[in-house]
Short mmCIF file of C-alpha atoms in Angstrom, two decimals:
data_model
loop_
_atom_site.label_atom_id
_atom_site.label_comp_id
_atom_site.label_asym_id
_atom_site.label_seq_id
_atom_site.Cartn_x
_atom_site.Cartn_y
_atom_site.Cartn_z
CA UNK A 1 40.01 -0.46 -136.19
CA UNK A 2 42.92 -2.81 -136.28
CA UNK A 3 46.21 -1.47 -135.37
CA UNK A 4 49.77 -2.53 -135.57
CA UNK A 5 52.78 -1.84 -133.53
CA UNK A 6 53.04 -0.72 -129.90
CA UNK A 7 49.79 -0.53 -128.06
CA UNK A 8 51.00 2.31 -125.87
CA UNK A 9 51.83 4.44 -128.90
CA UNK A 10 48.36 3.77 -130.20
CA UNK A 11 46.81 4.73 -126.88
CA UNK A 12 48.80 7.95 -126.65
CA UNK A 13 47.93 8.75 -130.24
CA UNK A 14 44.26 8.26 -129.46
CA UNK A 15 44.48 10.58 -126.50
CA UNK A 16 46.25 13.21 -128.60
CA UNK A 17 43.51 13.04 -131.16
CA UNK A 18 40.90 13.31 -128.52
CA UNK A 19 42.70 16.36 -127.22
CA UNK A 20 42.82 17.93 -130.63
CA UNK A 21 39.12 17.27 -131.33
CA UNK A 22 38.18 18.76 -127.97
CA UNK A 23 36.52 17.18 -124.94
CA UNK A 24 33.39 15.98 -126.63
CA UNK A 25 32.89 13.25 -124.01
CA UNK A 26 33.08 13.22 -120.22
CA UNK A 27 36.74 13.08 -119.14
CA UNK A 28 37.93 9.97 -117.48
CA UNK A 29 38.67 10.26 -113.77
CA UNK A 30 41.66 8.21 -112.93
CA UNK A 31 41.12 8.31 -109.15
CA UNK A 32 38.68 5.65 -108.09
CA UNK A 33 37.36 7.95 -105.38
CA UNK A 34 34.85 10.29 -106.88
CA UNK A 35 34.47 12.37 -103.74
CA UNK A 36 37.30 14.36 -102.28
CA UNK A 37 37.74 13.09 -98.72
CA UNK A 38 38.89 16.52 -97.55
CA UNK A 39 36.33 18.89 -99.02
CA UNK A 40 33.51 16.40 -99.52
CA UNK A 41 33.02 17.62 -103.09
CA UNK A 42 33.19 15.69 -106.37
CA UNK A 43 36.58 15.58 -107.99
CA UNK A 44 37.15 17.54 -111.21
CA UNK A 45 38.24 15.80 -114.37
CA UNK A 46 41.87 15.10 -114.83
CA UNK A 47 42.24 17.87 -117.37
CA UNK A 48 40.61 20.37 -115.07
CA UNK A 49 42.77 19.20 -112.23
CA UNK A 50 45.90 19.49 -114.37
CA UNK A 51 44.89 22.81 -115.86
CA UNK A 52 43.98 24.42 -112.52
CA UNK A 53 46.86 22.81 -110.72
CA UNK A 54 46.60 22.54 -106.99
CA UNK A 55 43.80 25.06 -106.61
CA UNK A 56 41.16 22.80 -105.06
CA UNK A 57 43.76 21.03 -102.99
CA UNK A 58 45.13 24.29 -101.75
CA UNK A 59 41.57 25.51 -101.06
CA UNK A 60 40.88 22.33 -99.09
CA UNK A 61 44.12 22.81 -97.19
CA UNK A 62 43.23 26.44 -96.46
CA UNK A 63 39.72 25.42 -95.41
CA UNK A 64 41.19 22.78 -93.16
CA UNK A 65 43.62 25.27 -91.70
CA UNK A 66 40.80 27.77 -91.14
CA UNK A 67 38.69 25.15 -89.39
CA UNK A 68 41.62 24.12 -87.30
CA UNK A 69 42.35 27.72 -86.36
CA UNK A 70 38.70 28.35 -85.54
CA UNK A 71 38.63 25.24 -83.37
CA UNK A 72 41.78 26.37 -81.59
CA UNK A 73 40.26 29.80 -81.04
CA UNK A 74 37.04 28.32 -79.67
CA UNK A 75 38.97 25.94 -77.47
CA UNK A 76 41.14 28.80 -76.35
CA UNK A 77 38.13 30.88 -75.32
CA UNK A 78 36.92 28.27 -72.83
CA UNK A 79 40.07 28.48 -70.71
CA UNK A 80 39.82 32.21 -69.97
CA UNK A 81 36.15 31.73 -69.17
CA UNK A 82 37.00 29.16 -66.52
CA UNK A 83 39.82 31.31 -65.31
CA UNK A 84 37.48 34.26 -65.08
CA UNK A 85 35.11 32.20 -62.93
CA UNK A 86 38.02 31.18 -60.71
CA UNK A 87 39.17 34.79 -60.55
CA UNK A 88 35.61 35.83 -59.72
CA UNK A 89 35.49 33.30 -56.89
CA UNK A 90 38.89 34.47 -55.68
CA UNK A 91 37.70 38.07 -55.95
CA UNK A 92 34.59 37.23 -53.92
CA UNK A 93 36.77 35.63 -51.23
CA UNK A 94 39.00 38.67 -51.21
CA UNK A 95 35.97 40.96 -50.95
CA UNK A 96 34.62 38.91 -48.02
CA UNK A 97 37.99 39.11 -46.27
CA UNK A 98 38.14 42.85 -46.85
CA UNK A 99 34.58 43.26 -45.55
CA UNK A 100 35.45 41.25 -42.43
CA UNK A 101 38.51 43.41 -41.87
CA UNK A 102 36.49 46.58 -42.27
CA UNK A 103 33.89 45.22 -39.85
CA UNK A 104 36.58 44.49 -37.27
CA UNK A 105 37.98 47.97 -37.73
CA UNK A 106 34.47 49.40 -37.25
CA UNK A 107 33.91 47.39 -34.07
CA UNK A 108 37.32 48.45 -32.77
CA UNK A 109 36.54 52.12 -33.51
CA UNK A 110 33.14 51.74 -31.85
CA UNK A 111 34.73 50.27 -28.72
CA UNK A 112 37.31 53.04 -28.67
CA UNK A 113 34.53 55.62 -29.03
CA UNK A 114 32.50 54.05 -26.20
CA UNK A 115 35.57 54.05 -23.94
CA UNK A 116 36.34 57.63 -24.94
CA UNK A 117 32.77 58.72 -24.19
CA UNK A 118 32.84 57.00 -20.79
CA UNK A 119 36.18 58.62 -19.98
CA UNK A 120 34.86 62.04 -21.02
CA UNK A 121 31.73 61.62 -18.92
CA UNK A 122 33.81 60.48 -15.94
CA UNK A 123 36.21 63.37 -16.33
CA UNK A 124 33.29 65.75 -16.70
CA UNK A 125 31.70 64.40 -13.52
CA UNK A 126 35.01 64.71 -11.65
CA UNK A 127 35.50 68.23 -12.94
CA UNK A 128 31.99 69.20 -11.81
CA UNK A 129 32.59 67.64 -8.40
CA UNK A 130 35.86 69.48 -8.01
CA UNK A 131 34.19 72.73 -8.96
CA UNK A 132 31.50 72.20 -6.30
CA UNK A 133 34.13 71.26 -3.73
CA UNK A 134 36.08 74.41 -4.55
CA UNK A 135 32.99 76.55 -3.95
CA UNK A 136 32.16 74.73 -0.71
CA UNK A 137 35.72 75.16 0.60
CA UNK A 138 35.57 78.86 -0.14
CA UNK A 139 32.35 79.15 1.91
CA UNK A 140 33.55 77.23 4.96
CA UNK A 141 34.88 80.39 6.71
CA UNK A 142 31.47 81.97 6.19
CA UNK A 143 29.80 79.00 7.82
CA UNK A 144 32.25 79.28 10.74
CA UNK A 145 31.19 82.89 11.25
CA UNK A 146 27.51 81.87 11.12
CA UNK A 147 28.14 79.23 13.80
CA UNK A 148 30.00 81.70 15.99
CA UNK A 149 27.17 84.27 15.68
CA UNK A 150 24.58 81.64 16.50
CA UNK A 151 26.51 80.52 19.63
CA UNK A 152 26.66 84.12 20.84
CA UNK A 153 22.91 84.55 20.28
CA UNK A 154 23.22 87.01 17.39
CA UNK A 155 21.18 84.83 15.04
CA UNK A 156 18.35 83.91 17.38
CA UNK A 157 15.86 85.72 15.17
CA UNK A 158 15.67 88.48 12.59
CA UNK A 159 16.48 88.66 8.86
CA UNK A 160 20.09 87.56 9.26
CA UNK A 161 19.01 84.35 10.90
CA UNK A 162 16.73 83.62 7.92
CA UNK A 163 19.56 84.37 5.49
CA UNK A 164 21.93 82.04 7.37
CA UNK A 165 19.36 79.25 7.32
CA UNK A 166 18.78 79.66 3.59
CA UNK A 167 22.52 79.54 2.94
CA UNK A 168 22.97 76.35 4.92
CA UNK A 169 19.99 74.68 3.21
CA UNK A 170 21.29 75.69 -0.23
CA UNK A 171 24.70 74.17 0.52
CA UNK A 172 23.06 70.95 1.69
CA UNK A 173 21.59 70.52 -1.82
CA UNK A 174 25.21 70.31 -3.11
CA UNK A 175 25.95 67.46 -0.67
CA UNK A 176 27.51 69.43 2.17
CA UNK A 177 27.22 67.58 5.47
CA UNK A 178 28.17 69.01 8.87
CA UNK A 179 30.35 66.93 11.25
CA UNK A 180 29.38 68.08 14.75
CA UNK A 181 28.05 65.04 16.60
CA UNK A 182 29.12 64.38 20.19
CA UNK A 183 29.09 61.12 22.12
CA UNK A 184 30.27 59.15 19.08
CA UNK A 185 33.42 57.06 18.79
CA UNK A 186 36.48 59.01 17.79
CA UNK A 187 37.28 58.53 14.10
CA UNK A 188 40.65 59.90 12.99
CA UNK A 189 39.42 60.17 9.39
CA UNK A 190 36.82 62.81 10.28
CA UNK A 191 37.97 64.03 13.70
CA UNK A 192 40.96 66.03 14.79
CA UNK A 193 41.65 65.56 18.51
CA UNK A 194 42.88 68.76 20.12
CA UNK A 195 42.43 67.71 23.73
CA UNK A 196 42.19 64.35 25.47
CA UNK A 197 40.48 64.03 28.87
CA UNK A 198 40.00 60.94 31.03
CA UNK A 199 36.38 60.06 31.40
CA UNK A 200 34.36 57.82 33.69
CA UNK A 201 32.68 54.77 32.24
CA UNK A 202 34.51 55.30 28.95
CA UNK A 203 35.61 52.12 27.21
CA UNK A 204 36.73 53.65 23.88
CA UNK A 205 37.86 57.07 22.80
CA UNK A 206 34.73 59.17 22.50
CA UNK A 207 34.06 62.71 21.21
CA UNK A 208 32.96 64.73 24.22
CA UNK A 209 32.91 68.24 22.68
CA UNK A 210 33.19 69.81 19.18
CA UNK A 211 35.32 72.92 19.09
CA UNK A 212 34.91 73.55 15.38
CA UNK A 213 32.55 71.75 13.07
CA UNK A 214 33.83 69.68 10.23
CA UNK A 215 32.32 69.21 6.80
CA UNK A 216 32.24 66.57 4.10
CA UNK A 217 30.74 66.27 0.65
CA UNK A 218 29.70 62.74 -0.15
CA UNK A 219 32.63 60.50 0.80
CA UNK A 220 35.17 63.33 0.59
CA UNK A 221 36.09 65.00 3.84
CA UNK A 222 36.47 68.73 3.26
CA UNK A 223 37.59 69.47 6.77
CA UNK A 224 37.93 67.35 9.88
CA UNK A 225 36.10 68.43 13.01
CA UNK A 226 38.26 69.72 15.88
CA UNK A 227 37.13 67.92 19.01
CA UNK A 228 37.86 67.06 22.62
CA UNK A 229 38.24 63.35 23.15
CA UNK A 230 37.34 61.47 26.31
CA UNK A 231 39.62 58.52 26.84
CA UNK A 232 39.28 55.59 29.28
CA UNK A 233 40.70 56.38 32.70
#
């Protein structure tokens, strides 16, 4: 249909008539891009876009924000996982150090216990030895009386002689040793010289006679023997 006047007025008039008659044909999309680069969906007609306003755009923005937030959350989860592995490794090292310290403490306690047990056993042995020595010292006067009776012939035979022999043998089982040898070199650690006499053919001080027997238990001298010493002339 021919028209006169301004072409723009004619175009706007045509659009107004099209709007009044309703959208009988597909609306014209002014954007050359038919696919929304954000959402990946087809664009709505211009009327729909103008009628609904910024709904799709805002939805795309919200979807983009949600994806960005999800990505940030996922990226944020990886860091604590790595940190937890590092913390686990650090925890393992700390546990190993603690185990080593506990082992050292156990070894130290074991060594202290071994030393304590040895000390207790040693003290117990010393205490037992001192108890035996105390008993032996208390019986030395009895042994002196037995020796005196034997020298006077009172224990030549009879029941008392047997009792004296049993007593001396029982004390020997506890380590009691008599010091009564003659003709040996004088030893001041086990002999007590009461008398010195010049002797012939004597090169060193020699025990010539025992006046009272001495006794020792092991290496401990309970009582030195009282002797007469022959010295070189």
